[in-house]
Structure formats: C-alpha cells, structure tokens
mmCIF file of C-alpha atoms and ligand atoms in Angstrom:
data_model
loop_
_atom_site.group_PDB
_atom_site.id
_atom_site.type_symbol
_atom_site.label_atom_id
_atom_site.label_comp_id
_atom_site.label_asym_id
_atom_site.label_seq_id
_atom_site.Cartn_x
_atom_site.Cartn_y
_atom_site.Cartn_z
ATOM 1 C CA MET A 216 12.380 29.076 156.096
ATOM 2 C CA THR A 217 13.928 28.179 153.145
ATOM 3 C CA PRO A 218 11.737 25.283 150.669
ATOM 4 C CA ALA A 219 11.962 21.946 151.632
ATOM 5 C CA THR A 220 15.800 20.961 150.197
ATOM 6 C CA PRO A 221 15.716 17.224 148.251
ATOM 7 C CA ARG A 222 15.761 14.524 150.887
ATOM 8 C CA ARG A 223 18.872 12.983 151.663
ATOM 9 C CA GLU A 224 17.794 10.640 154.636
ATOM 10 C CA ARG A 225 17.088 7.241 154.540
ATOM 11 C CA GLY A 226 16.575 5.411 157.853
ATOM 12 C CA LEU A 227 17.746 1.997 157.761
ATOM 13 C CA VAL A 228 14.772 0.138 159.301
ATOM 14 C CA ARG A 229 12.146 0.578 156.308
ATOM 15 C CA PRO A 230 11.560 4.323 157.237
ATOM 16 C CA TYR A 231 8.554 4.310 154.650
ATOM 17 C CA VAL A 232 6.525 1.702 156.029
ATOM 18 C CA VAL A 233 7.198 2.931 159.802
ATOM 19 C CA THR A 234 6.338 6.371 159.344
ATOM 20 C CA ASP A 235 3.412 5.919 156.612
ATOM 21 C CA GLY A 236 6.162 7.461 153.775
ATOM 22 C CA ARG A 237 7.181 10.638 155.658
ATOM 23 C CA SER A 238 10.541 10.982 156.472
ATOM 24 C CA HIS A 239 10.292 14.696 158.195
ATOM 25 C CA PRO A 240 8.305 14.755 161.924
ATOM 26 C CA THR A 241 5.044 17.190 161.926
ATOM 27 C CA ARG A 242 7.075 19.533 163.696
ATOM 28 C CA ASN A 243 10.882 20.295 163.980
ATOM 29 C CA THR A 244 10.656 20.490 167.763
ATOM 30 C CA PHE A 245 12.977 17.556 168.901
ATOM 31 C CA ASP A 246 16.514 17.838 169.570
ATOM 32 C CA LEU A 247 18.540 14.766 170.199
ATOM 33 C CA VAL A 248 18.373 15.548 173.923
ATOM 34 C CA THR A 249 14.916 16.177 174.368
ATOM 35 C CA LEU A 250 13.403 14.629 177.595
ATOM 36 C CA VAL A 251 10.578 12.754 176.559
ATOM 37 C CA MET A 252 8.172 11.251 178.648
ATOM 38 C CA ALA A 253 4.547 9.043 178.230
ATOM 39 C CA HIS A 254 0.987 9.804 179.735
ATOM 40 C CA THR A 255 0.294 6.749 181.223
ATOM 41 C CA ASP A 256 -3.350 6.976 180.736
ATOM 42 C CA ARG A 257 -3.410 6.742 176.794
ATOM 43 C CA PRO A 258 -4.518 3.734 175.469
ATOM 44 C CA LEU A 259 -2.060 1.713 172.917
ATOM 45 C CA ALA A 260 -4.878 0.045 171.053
ATOM 46 C CA GLY A 261 -4.563 1.020 167.227
ATOM 47 C CA LEU A 262 -0.924 2.031 167.563
ATOM 48 C CA SER A 263 1.417 0.803 164.792
ATOM 49 C CA PRO A 264 4.100 -2.093 166.382
ATOM 50 C CA GLU A 265 6.506 0.653 166.165
ATOM 51 C CA LYS A 266 4.558 3.180 167.995
ATOM 52 C CA ARG A 267 3.649 0.846 170.747
ATOM 53 C CA ARG A 268 6.950 -0.359 171.093
ATOM 54 C CA MET A 269 8.065 3.385 171.655
ATOM 55 C CA MET A 270 5.223 3.398 174.144
ATOM 56 C CA GLU A 271 6.410 0.692 176.174
ATOM 57 C CA LEU A 272 9.952 2.202 176.541
ATOM 58 C CA CYS A 273 8.741 5.691 177.294
ATOM 59 C CA LEU A 274 6.334 4.412 179.971
ATOM 60 C CA GLY A 275 8.947 2.989 182.102
ATOM 61 C CA GLY A 276 10.316 6.957 182.454
ATOM 62 C CA ALA A 277 11.925 10.038 181.069
ATOM 63 C CA LEU A 278 14.567 9.207 178.144
ATOM 64 C CA SER A 279 16.181 11.288 175.740
ATOM 65 C CA VAL A 280 15.444 11.078 172.147
ATOM 66 C CA ALA A 281 18.678 10.033 171.399
ATOM 67 C CA GLU A 282 17.858 6.962 173.651
ATOM 68 C CA ILE A 283 14.951 6.187 172.357
ATOM 69 C CA ALA A 284 16.510 5.797 169.235
ATOM 70 C CA GLY A 285 19.351 3.584 170.610
ATOM 71 C CA HIS A 286 17.150 1.724 172.766
ATOM 72 C CA LEU A 287 14.640 0.674 169.633
ATOM 73 C CA ALA A 288 17.548 0.398 167.106
ATOM 74 C CA LEU A 289 15.768 3.219 165.092
ATOM 75 C CA PRO A 290 17.341 6.099 163.396
ATOM 76 C CA VAL A 291 17.224 9.074 164.573
ATOM 77 C CA SER A 292 15.038 10.792 161.886
ATOM 78 C CA VAL A 293 12.772 7.751 162.128
ATOM 79 C CA VAL A 294 12.034 8.299 165.833
ATOM 80 C CA LYS A 295 11.194 11.820 165.576
ATOM 81 C CA VAL A 296 8.431 11.284 162.927
ATOM 82 C CA LEU A 297 7.094 8.909 165.316
ATOM 83 C CA LEU A 298 7.590 11.090 168.389
ATOM 84 C CA GLY A 299 5.972 14.093 166.747
ATOM 85 C CA ASP A 300 2.666 11.537 166.152
ATOM 86 C CA LEU A 301 2.937 10.541 169.584
ATOM 87 C CA VAL A 302 2.662 13.938 170.937
ATOM 88 C CA ASP A 303 0.081 15.250 168.645
ATOM 89 C CA SER A 304 -2.048 12.093 169.961
ATOM 90 C CA GLY A 305 -1.304 12.931 173.299
ATOM 91 C CA HIS A 306 0.654 9.941 174.101
ATOM 92 C CA LEU A 307 3.821 11.536 174.960
ATOM 93 C CA ALA A 308 5.279 14.946 175.997
ATOM 94 C CA THR A 309 8.442 16.917 175.782
ATOM 95 C CA ARG A 310 10.281 19.055 177.979
ATOM 96 C CA ALA A 311 12.230 22.353 176.177
ATOM 97 C CA PRO A 312 13.386 21.256 172.887
ATOM 98 C CA ILE A 313 16.994 23.049 173.180
ATOM 99 C CA PRO A 314 18.904 22.966 176.563
ATOM 100 C CA SER A 315 20.152 26.571 176.480
ATOM 101 C CA ALA A 316 16.322 27.963 176.334
ATOM 102 C CA GLN A 317 15.680 26.754 179.486
ATOM 103 C CA LEU A 318 18.505 28.064 182.013
ATOM 104 C CA PRO A 319 21.338 30.226 180.990
ATOM 105 C CA GLU A 320 24.245 28.612 179.820
ATOM 106 C CA ALA A 321 26.974 29.905 182.404
ATOM 107 C CA GLN A 322 24.558 28.598 185.348
ATOM 108 C CA ILE A 323 24.603 24.820 183.208
ATOM 109 C CA LEU A 324 28.188 25.019 182.919
ATOM 110 C CA GLN A 325 29.009 25.685 186.437
ATOM 111 C CA GLU A 326 26.336 23.072 187.748
ATOM 112 C CA VAL A 327 28.206 20.263 185.197
ATOM 113 C CA LEU A 328 31.385 21.538 186.598
ATOM 114 C CA ASP A 329 30.443 21.142 190.371
ATOM 115 C CA GLY A 330 28.634 17.688 189.615
ATOM 116 C CA LEU A 331 31.608 16.420 187.352
ATOM 117 C CA ARG A 332 33.766 17.599 190.200
ATOM 118 C CA ALA A 333 31.935 15.978 192.602
ATOM 119 C CA ARG A 334 31.641 12.271 190.988
ATOM 120 C CA LEU A 335 34.824 11.946 189.341
ATOM 121 C CA MET B 581 -1.794 -3.194 180.062
ATOM 122 C CA ASP B 582 0.947 -5.869 179.244
ATOM 123 C CA SER B 583 3.976 -3.636 180.071
ATOM 124 C CA ALA B 584 6.646 -6.400 178.878
ATOM 125 C CA PRO B 585 9.982 -4.173 178.332
ATOM 126 C CA ALA B 586 10.746 -2.900 174.569
ATOM 127 C CA CYS B 587 13.970 -4.485 174.215
ATOM 128 C CA ASP B 588 16.485 -6.362 176.384
ATOM 129 C CA SER B 589 18.649 -3.090 177.317
ATOM 130 C CA VAL B 590 16.121 -1.274 178.990
ATOM 131 C CA ARG B 591 15.843 -4.261 181.560
ATOM 132 C CA ASP B 592 19.314 -3.138 183.104
ATOM 133 C CA SER B 593 18.423 -0.809 186.269
ATOM 134 C CA GLY B 594 19.152 2.881 185.995
ATOM 135 C CA VAL B 595 17.915 3.221 182.146
ATOM 136 C CA TYR B 596 15.531 5.983 182.850
ATOM 137 C CA LEU B 597 16.358 9.341 184.136
ATOM 138 C CA PRO B 598 15.489 10.842 187.354
ATOM 139 C CA ARG B 599 11.946 12.136 187.518
ATOM 140 C CA THR B 600 13.240 15.534 188.776
ATOM 141 C CA VAL B 601 15.466 16.290 186.014
ATOM 142 C CA ARG B 602 14.404 19.039 183.868
ATOM 143 C CA THR B 603 17.146 19.974 181.738
ATOM 144 C CA ALA B 604 19.630 18.146 179.204
ATOM 145 C CA ALA B 605 22.769 19.512 178.104
ATOM 146 C CA LYS B 606 25.352 18.220 175.950
ATOM 147 C CA ILE B 607 28.949 17.832 175.176
ATOM 148 C CA LEU B 608 30.764 16.343 171.896
ATOM 149 C CA VAL B 609 33.492 13.896 172.081
ATOM 150 C CA VAL B 610 34.983 13.983 168.504
ATOM 151 C CA GLY B 611 38.315 12.684 166.818
ATOM 152 C CA HIS B 612 39.540 10.697 163.619
ATOM 153 C CA PHE B 613 38.992 7.119 163.312
ATOM 154 C CA GLY B 614 39.971 5.227 165.888
ATOM 155 C CA VAL B 615 41.335 7.757 168.229
ATOM 156 C CA GLY B 616 39.347 6.512 171.091
ATOM 157 C CA LYS B 617 35.932 8.334 171.008
ATOM 158 C CA THR B 618 33.825 5.253 171.973
ATOM 159 C CA THR B 619 36.010 4.383 174.496
ATOM 160 C CA PHE B 620 35.901 7.589 175.943
ATOM 161 C CA VAL B 621 32.168 7.821 176.670
ATOM 162 C CA GLY B 622 32.167 4.398 177.506
ATOM 163 C CA SER B 623 34.337 5.288 180.347
ATOM 164 C CA LEU B 624 32.223 8.071 181.993
ATOM 165 C CA SER B 625 28.798 7.187 180.852
ATOM 166 C CA GLU B 626 26.654 5.567 183.891
ATOM 167 C CA ILE B 627 24.379 3.972 181.205
ATOM 168 C CA ARG B 628 25.577 1.153 178.827
ATOM 169 C CA PRO B 629 26.862 3.322 176.217
ATOM 170 C CA LEU B 630 24.254 3.710 173.210
ATOM 171 C CA ARG B 631 24.409 3.696 169.361
ATOM 172 C CA THR B 632 22.228 5.113 166.528
ATOM 173 C CA GLU B 633 22.728 4.793 163.118
ATOM 174 C CA GLU B 634 21.729 6.782 159.980
ATOM 175 C CA THR B 635 22.026 5.101 156.271
ATOM 176 C CA MET B 636 22.500 8.205 154.226
ATOM 177 C CA THR B 637 22.002 8.629 150.719
ATOM 178 C CA GLN B 638 23.625 11.522 149.172
ATOM 179 C CA ALA B 639 25.609 13.193 146.136
ATOM 180 C CA GLY B 640 29.327 11.617 145.939
ATOM 181 C CA ALA B 641 30.438 15.469 146.108
ATOM 182 C CA HIS B 642 29.409 15.524 149.663
ATOM 183 C CA LEU B 643 31.441 13.045 150.768
ATOM 184 C CA ASP B 644 35.057 14.069 150.527
ATOM 185 C CA ASP B 645 36.051 10.962 152.459
ATOM 186 C CA LEU B 646 34.830 8.598 149.535
ATOM 187 C CA ALA B 647 37.180 9.678 146.859
ATOM 188 C CA GLY B 648 36.215 8.755 143.398
ATOM 189 C CA THR B 649 32.963 7.591 143.723
ATOM 190 C CA ALA B 650 30.703 9.105 141.427
ATOM 191 C CA GLY B 651 26.822 9.982 141.439
ATOM 192 C CA LYS B 652 24.696 8.856 144.541
ATOM 193 C CA THR B 653 26.718 7.010 147.409
ATOM 194 C CA THR B 654 25.224 5.281 150.176
ATOM 195 C CA THR B 655 27.210 5.639 153.889
ATOM 196 C CA THR B 656 26.166 4.797 157.259
ATOM 197 C CA VAL B 657 27.249 7.097 159.682
ATOM 198 C CA ALA B 658 27.341 6.246 163.454
ATOM 199 C CA MET B 659 27.277 8.030 166.467
ATOM 200 C CA ASP B 660 27.718 6.596 170.476
ATOM 201 C CA PHE B 661 26.557 8.511 173.226
ATOM 202 C CA GLY B 662 26.504 8.177 177.188
ATOM 203 C CA ARG B 663 24.869 9.705 180.087
ATOM 204 C CA ILE B 664 26.127 11.219 183.089
ATOM 205 C CA THR B 665 23.345 12.584 186.098
ATOM 206 C CA ILE B 666 24.799 15.916 186.884
ATOM 207 C CA ASN B 667 22.390 16.479 190.011
ATOM 208 C CA GLU B 668 18.818 15.949 190.477
ATOM 209 C CA GLY B 669 17.865 18.550 188.094
ATOM 210 C CA LEU B 670 20.367 18.280 185.149
ATOM 211 C CA VAL B 671 21.581 14.949 182.897
ATOM 212 C CA LEU B 672 24.612 15.859 180.588
ATOM 213 C CA TYR B 673 25.411 13.550 177.510
ATOM 214 C CA LEU B 674 28.276 12.614 175.635
ATOM 215 C CA PHE B 675 28.092 12.015 172.008
ATOM 216 C CA GLY B 676 30.958 10.440 170.209
ATOM 217 C CA ALA B 677 31.455 10.819 166.584
ATOM 218 C CA PRO B 678 33.888 11.267 163.718
ATOM 219 C CA GLY B 679 34.141 14.482 162.130
ATOM 220 C CA GLN B 680 33.514 13.376 158.303
ATOM 221 C CA GLN B 681 29.851 13.683 159.211
ATOM 222 C CA ARG B 682 29.789 17.455 158.424
ATOM 223 C CA PHE B 683 26.615 17.335 155.771
ATOM 224 C CA THR B 684 24.712 15.075 157.478
ATOM 225 C CA ARG B 685 21.795 16.014 159.836
ATOM 226 C CA LEU B 686 23.047 13.630 162.435
ATOM 227 C CA TRP B 687 25.902 16.044 162.598
ATOM 228 C CA LEU B 688 23.878 18.709 162.818
ATOM 229 C CA ASP B 689 21.614 17.511 165.182
ATOM 230 C CA MET B 690 24.609 16.931 167.688
ATOM 231 C CA THR B 691 26.010 20.520 167.221
ATOM 232 C CA ARG B 692 23.059 22.283 167.912
ATOM 233 C CA GLY B 693 22.873 23.430 171.228
ATOM 234 C CA ALA B 694 26.089 21.814 172.678
ATOM 235 C CA LEU B 695 28.242 23.326 175.013
ATOM 236 C CA GLY B 696 31.793 22.280 173.302
ATOM 237 C CA ALA B 697 33.596 19.574 172.824
ATOM 238 C CA VAL B 698 36.290 17.336 173.389
ATOM 239 C CA VAL B 699 38.851 16.716 170.538
ATOM 240 C CA LEU B 700 40.629 13.477 171.047
ATOM 241 C CA ALA B 701 44.161 13.516 169.661
ATOM 242 C CA ASP B 702 46.990 10.821 168.926
ATOM 243 C CA THR B 703 50.447 12.139 168.681
ATOM 244 C CA ARG B 704 51.219 9.386 165.973
ATOM 245 C CA ARG B 705 48.839 11.442 163.310
ATOM 246 C CA LEU B 706 47.987 14.624 165.062
ATOM 247 C CA GLU B 707 47.559 15.958 161.367
ATOM 248 C CA GLN B 708 44.448 13.999 161.273
ATOM 249 C CA SER B 709 43.022 16.085 163.797
ATOM 250 C CA PHE B 710 42.788 19.563 161.765
ATOM 251 C CA ASP B 711 39.613 18.452 159.830
ATOM 252 C CA VAL B 712 37.371 17.999 163.309
ATOM 253 C CA MET B 713 38.940 21.100 164.501
ATOM 254 C CA GLY B 714 37.868 23.148 161.725
ATOM 255 C CA LEU B 715 34.922 22.053 161.333
ATOM 256 C CA LEU B 716 33.981 22.786 165.041
ATOM 257 C CA GLU B 717 35.463 26.459 164.585
ATOM 258 C CA GLU B 718 32.861 26.877 161.777
ATOM 259 C CA HIS B 719 30.255 25.811 164.315
ATOM 260 C CA ASP B 720 31.727 28.260 166.836
ATOM 261 C CA LEU B 721 31.931 25.317 169.208
ATOM 262 C CA PRO B 722 35.009 25.656 171.630
ATOM 263 C CA TYR B 723 36.826 23.005 172.475
ATOM 264 C CA ALA B 724 39.565 21.192 174.482
ATOM 265 C CA VAL B 725 42.238 18.748 172.951
ATOM 266 C CA ALA B 726 43.190 15.892 175.056
ATOM 267 C CA VAL B 727 45.966 13.673 173.596
ATOM 268 C CA ASN B 728 44.823 10.400 174.246
ATOM 269 C CA HIS B 729 47.631 8.367 175.423
ATOM 270 C CA PHE B 730 48.459 4.843 173.109
ATOM 271 C CA ASP B 731 51.144 2.818 174.839
ATOM 272 C CA ASP B 732 53.501 2.692 171.678
ATOM 273 C CA ALA B 733 52.595 6.635 170.860
ATOM 274 C CA PRO B 734 55.477 8.981 171.397
ATOM 275 C CA SER B 735 55.725 11.610 173.769
ATOM 276 C CA TYR B 736 56.170 15.172 173.127
ATOM 277 C CA PRO B 737 56.331 18.453 174.973
ATOM 278 C CA GLU B 738 53.084 20.060 175.213
ATOM 279 C CA GLU B 739 54.505 22.996 173.442
ATOM 280 C CA GLU B 740 55.305 20.884 170.304
ATOM 281 C CA ILE B 741 52.021 19.422 170.560
ATOM 282 C CA ARG B 742 50.332 22.949 170.460
ATOM 283 C CA GLU B 743 52.543 24.178 167.910
ATOM 284 C CA ALA B 744 52.056 21.102 165.586
ATOM 285 C CA LEU B 745 48.095 21.144 166.212
ATOM 286 C CA ASP B 746 47.930 25.270 165.906
ATOM 287 C CA LEU B 747 46.133 26.071 168.841
ATOM 288 C CA LEU B 748 45.457 29.338 170.310
ATOM 289 C CA PRO B 749 46.809 30.111 173.375
ATOM 290 C CA ALA B 750 43.642 29.630 175.528
ATOM 291 C CA THR B 751 42.758 26.731 174.212
ATOM 292 C CA PRO B 752 43.261 23.740 176.965
ATOM 293 C CA LEU B 753 45.467 20.883 175.876
ATOM 294 C CA VAL B 754 45.536 17.783 178.272
ATOM 295 C CA THR B 755 46.868 14.364 178.236
ATOM 296 C CA CYS B 756 44.319 11.565 178.952
ATOM 297 C CA ASP B 757 43.854 7.569 178.856
ATOM 298 C CA ALA B 758 40.528 7.296 177.620
ATOM 299 C CA ARG B 759 40.298 3.818 178.895
ATOM 300 C CA ASP B 760 40.253 5.055 182.390
ATOM 301 C CA ARG B 761 37.350 6.755 184.181
ATOM 302 C CA ARG B 762 39.389 9.637 186.271
ATOM 303 C CA SER B 763 42.007 10.375 183.440
ATOM 304 C CA ALA B 764 38.555 10.774 180.863
ATOM 305 C CA GLY B 765 36.767 12.526 183.739
ATOM 306 C CA ARG B 766 39.844 15.188 184.164
ATOM 307 C CA ALA B 767 39.441 16.007 180.358
ATOM 308 C CA LEU B 768 35.786 16.693 180.507
ATOM 309 C CA ILE B 769 36.306 18.702 183.339
ATOM 310 C CA THR B 770 39.211 20.548 182.153
ATOM 311 C CA LEU B 771 36.348 21.454 179.032
ATOM 312 C CA VAL B 772 33.829 22.668 180.935
ATOM 313 C CA ASP B 773 36.245 24.746 183.389
ATOM 314 C CA HIS B 774 37.243 26.262 180.098
ATOM 315 C CA LEU B 775 33.739 26.902 178.724
ATOM 316 C CA LEU B 776 32.731 28.771 182.072
ATOM 317 C CA HIS B 777 35.775 31.019 181.724
ATOM 318 C CA THR B 778 35.260 32.033 178.157
ATOM 319 C CA ARG B 779 31.793 32.210 177.530
ATOM 320 C CA THR B 780 29.730 32.963 179.948
ATOM 321 C CA THR B 781 26.931 35.237 178.265
ATOM 322 C CA HIS B 782 23.951 33.194 176.886
ATOM 323 C CA ARG B 783 24.698 31.969 173.288
ATOM 324 C CA GLU B 784 22.198 31.546 170.835
ATOM 325 C CA PRO B 785 22.028 27.703 169.699
ATOM 326 C CA VAL B 786 23.699 27.222 166.164
HETATM 327 N N1 GTP C 1245 46.623 2.396 175.052
HETATM 328 C C1 GTP C 1245 45.079 3.125 174.522
HETATM 329 N N2 GTP C 1245 44.519 2.224 173.656
HETATM 330 C C2 GTP C 1245 43.124 3.145 173.565
HETATM 331 C C3 GTP C 1245 43.119 4.212 174.549
HETATM 332 N N3 GTP C 1245 42.121 4.630 174.160
HETATM 333 C C4 GTP C 1245 41.399 3.960 173.012
HETATM 334 N N4 GTP C 1245 42.119 2.837 173.309
HETATM 335 C C5 GTP C 1245 41.992 1.507 171.911
HETATM 336 O O1 GTP C 1245 41.914 1.956 170.728
HETATM 337 C C6 GTP C 1245 41.178 1.847 169.936
HETATM 338 C C7 GTP C 1245 40.303 2.442 169.441
HETATM 339 O O2 GTP C 1245 39.388 3.054 170.439
HETATM 340 P P1 GTP C 1245 37.795 3.576 170.137
HETATM 341 O O3 GTP C 1245 37.375 4.104 171.067
HETATM 342 O O4 GTP C 1245 37.334 2.446 169.394
HETATM 343 O O5 GTP C 1245 38.011 4.598 168.906
HETATM 344 P P2 GTP C 1245 36.693 5.316 168.137
HETATM 345 O O6 GTP C 1245 37.374 6.591 167.997
HETATM 346 O O7 GTP C 1245 35.881 5.261 168.959
HETATM 347 O O8 GTP C 1245 37.250 4.812 166.677
HETATM 348 P P3 GTP C 1245 35.893 4.961 165.355
HETATM 349 O O9 GTP C 1245 34.511 4.913 166.108
HETATM 350 O O10 GTP C 1245 36.127 3.620 165.003
HETATM 351 O O11 GTP C 1245 36.369 6.053 165.065
HETATM 352 C C8 GTP C 1245 40.672 0.414 170.733
HETATM 353 O O12 GTP C 1245 40.988 -0.996 170.904
HETATM 354 C C9 GTP C 1245 40.490 1.014 172.100
HETATM 355 O O13 GTP C 1245 40.700 -0.023 173.119
HETATM 356 C C10 GTP C 1245 43.623 4.862 175.081
HETATM 357 O O14 GTP C 1245 43.602 6.052 175.860
HETATM 358 N N5 GTP C 1245 45.156 4.285 175.440
HETATM 359 MG MG1 MG C 1246 34.050 4.768 167.984
#
C-alpha cells in the first residue's frame, strides 16, 4: 500500500484521548457494516471508560460498526480504533469485513429482493 | 457484572440483530440538500434511524462547496442510516448522505461494497442531482432515480425528466413519497430489481 497520507480526520469526541492518540486502527478490516459480537467471558476490568461502554453495548447482541458509532455517539473513525483494540484483546469478534466477500452478489440481491417484496 | 445499557437508545426492543444474521449488505440513499434522504431512510428502517458525524479538517481546496475559504477548513459530515432485516441470515443497511462528501473517509466507507444507490431528486431543482450522479458513476455504483414528490413541485412527463437528468435508457426512474413506507419501498425494490438484472456477476469491492 501507499505510505500513510496526511491525517485528515478528527473525531468530534476527544479522539486523541479516547484512542491514546491514534487515529487509525491497528488493522484495517472494519467496514461500516462489519458485524460485531462480544465474547461474554472477558473481564471488563482495566478497560477505558469508552471501551467499557462499547462492551456494555455489544454484550447485548450483534450490531454493525455503524450502529455502534450511532448508539455511542462516537465518530466512526474513533469506533474503528477502539474496536481494533477490543478484537485484539479477545473481547470482540467480527464477521467478514465486506459483504460481497461472503456470498455472491447475485444471491444477496435475490434475497434482498425477495425479502423486501415480502415485507413491503 | 453490572450490565446497565450503554445509552438510552438501546433500551428500545429490537435494537440488536437476530443471532442468526451472518451477512450485511448496504444500499445508499443519496441526493442533494433537503431532498428527503433522512425521511426516506426513516420510513423504511425497522430501528430508530441512527446518525454518525465526523469532523473533518482538510485543505479548503478539497471542499468545492465552501467557496472562498482559504487554507484549512473544518466541516462536519454526517450520515444517517437504518436497517431492514431481510431474512434470518441477511440484514440490509440503508445509508443516507449528501454527495458533497466525496473526499471524505466516510463517503469511501459508505460506497465500499455497496450494492447500489437510490438517487432522490426534486423536479424543482433537477440540475442539483448531477453532482451526486456523477459521483456514483465515478465509483461504478449503479443507481435508480426516485423523484421525491413534494406538494408544490411541478409534475413532468417521465420522458422530460429522463432527458433533463440525461439518464441512460436502462436507468430506472420512479416517483415516490419518501414519507410513505410503501412508496419508498417500491423505489427500493425497483433499484434492487435493476441491480439483479444488470449486475449478476460477482463484483470486486471498490
Ligand atoms: N411533500 C413532501 N415532503 C417531503 C418528502 N420527503 C421529505 N419531505 C420533507 O422535506 C424536508 C427535508 O427532508 P429530509 O428527509 O430532511 O431531507 P434530507 O435529504 O435528509 O436533507 P439534508 O440531510 O438536510 O440534506 C422535510 O421537512 C421532509 O418532511 C416528500 O416525499 N414529500
Ligand atoms: Mg438528512
């Protein structure tokens, strides 16, 4: 990949405090619709307040990255950094990062079409 | 462990995805300022629509919509989104955002892996749709156009709207009322039907 470009993003909510001064996650695997699940058996002691808040949210069930950002009122860029740490520490797990990497797009489209027609 | 909800919004029931969901897909709802994006997403979403914001600091040259601002500018980009559970294994997210965010990470995040887009348009200012249509074309994202019918907006024959928007013959054009779930739903179905018939091969994410 190309070298890091000058950083252009600043989160709304003290991102440098929340993320210990980092604005990029340790791995670049999160999409807005990556699905995130919590491991229920990990201790929350020692987590920063923001990570603890994220864990408390995620322990309720699966959510997408975008939903986590929306519920916690944090910028997506900040959420990605925190998620990266929590995946690394074994607190959270993700499903495949990009939807089209899972099922062929035509199959997804057919299922979406059938589902929408049944629902609307 | 004390498991108080992280915030009020998660007290609503149905916030979380069914345990069986394995795949998430996304479709964009785009269009110029005030065209009805938030309304459209809200009509279709099964959850209370959510919003995320990002404050961007970047060179003024990147922001053609902030004319005359030299040097660094700070702007807030926002998108709102909703969710439709399609079946036990698949969930669809709708992301609504204006098109002026082309240089932002949020816009790239939104378009990456998206199936396609609904472009909302208003007959009183069709020319304002060009920007976002061009942007989708740059990203090779297929779209359908939904003319959102505002009460005081003039109605034109479909052919005139097609011509004014310079649509390709295959691009679907529908009218809708973004406030009405069934009407918005028909626009979304028109898009997905179009996507299925034009893009049946696997596509690499952008
Ligand atoms: N008559 C009519 N009014 C609509 C329709 N859709 C949206 N509106 C109204 O138009 C206004 C703007 O709608 P929004 O959904 O906020 O538009 P938006 O595209 O999200 O706007 P921005 O995010 O500010 O760009 C609101 O007052 C809506 O109630 C429609 O189909 N018909
Ligand atoms: Mg809006």
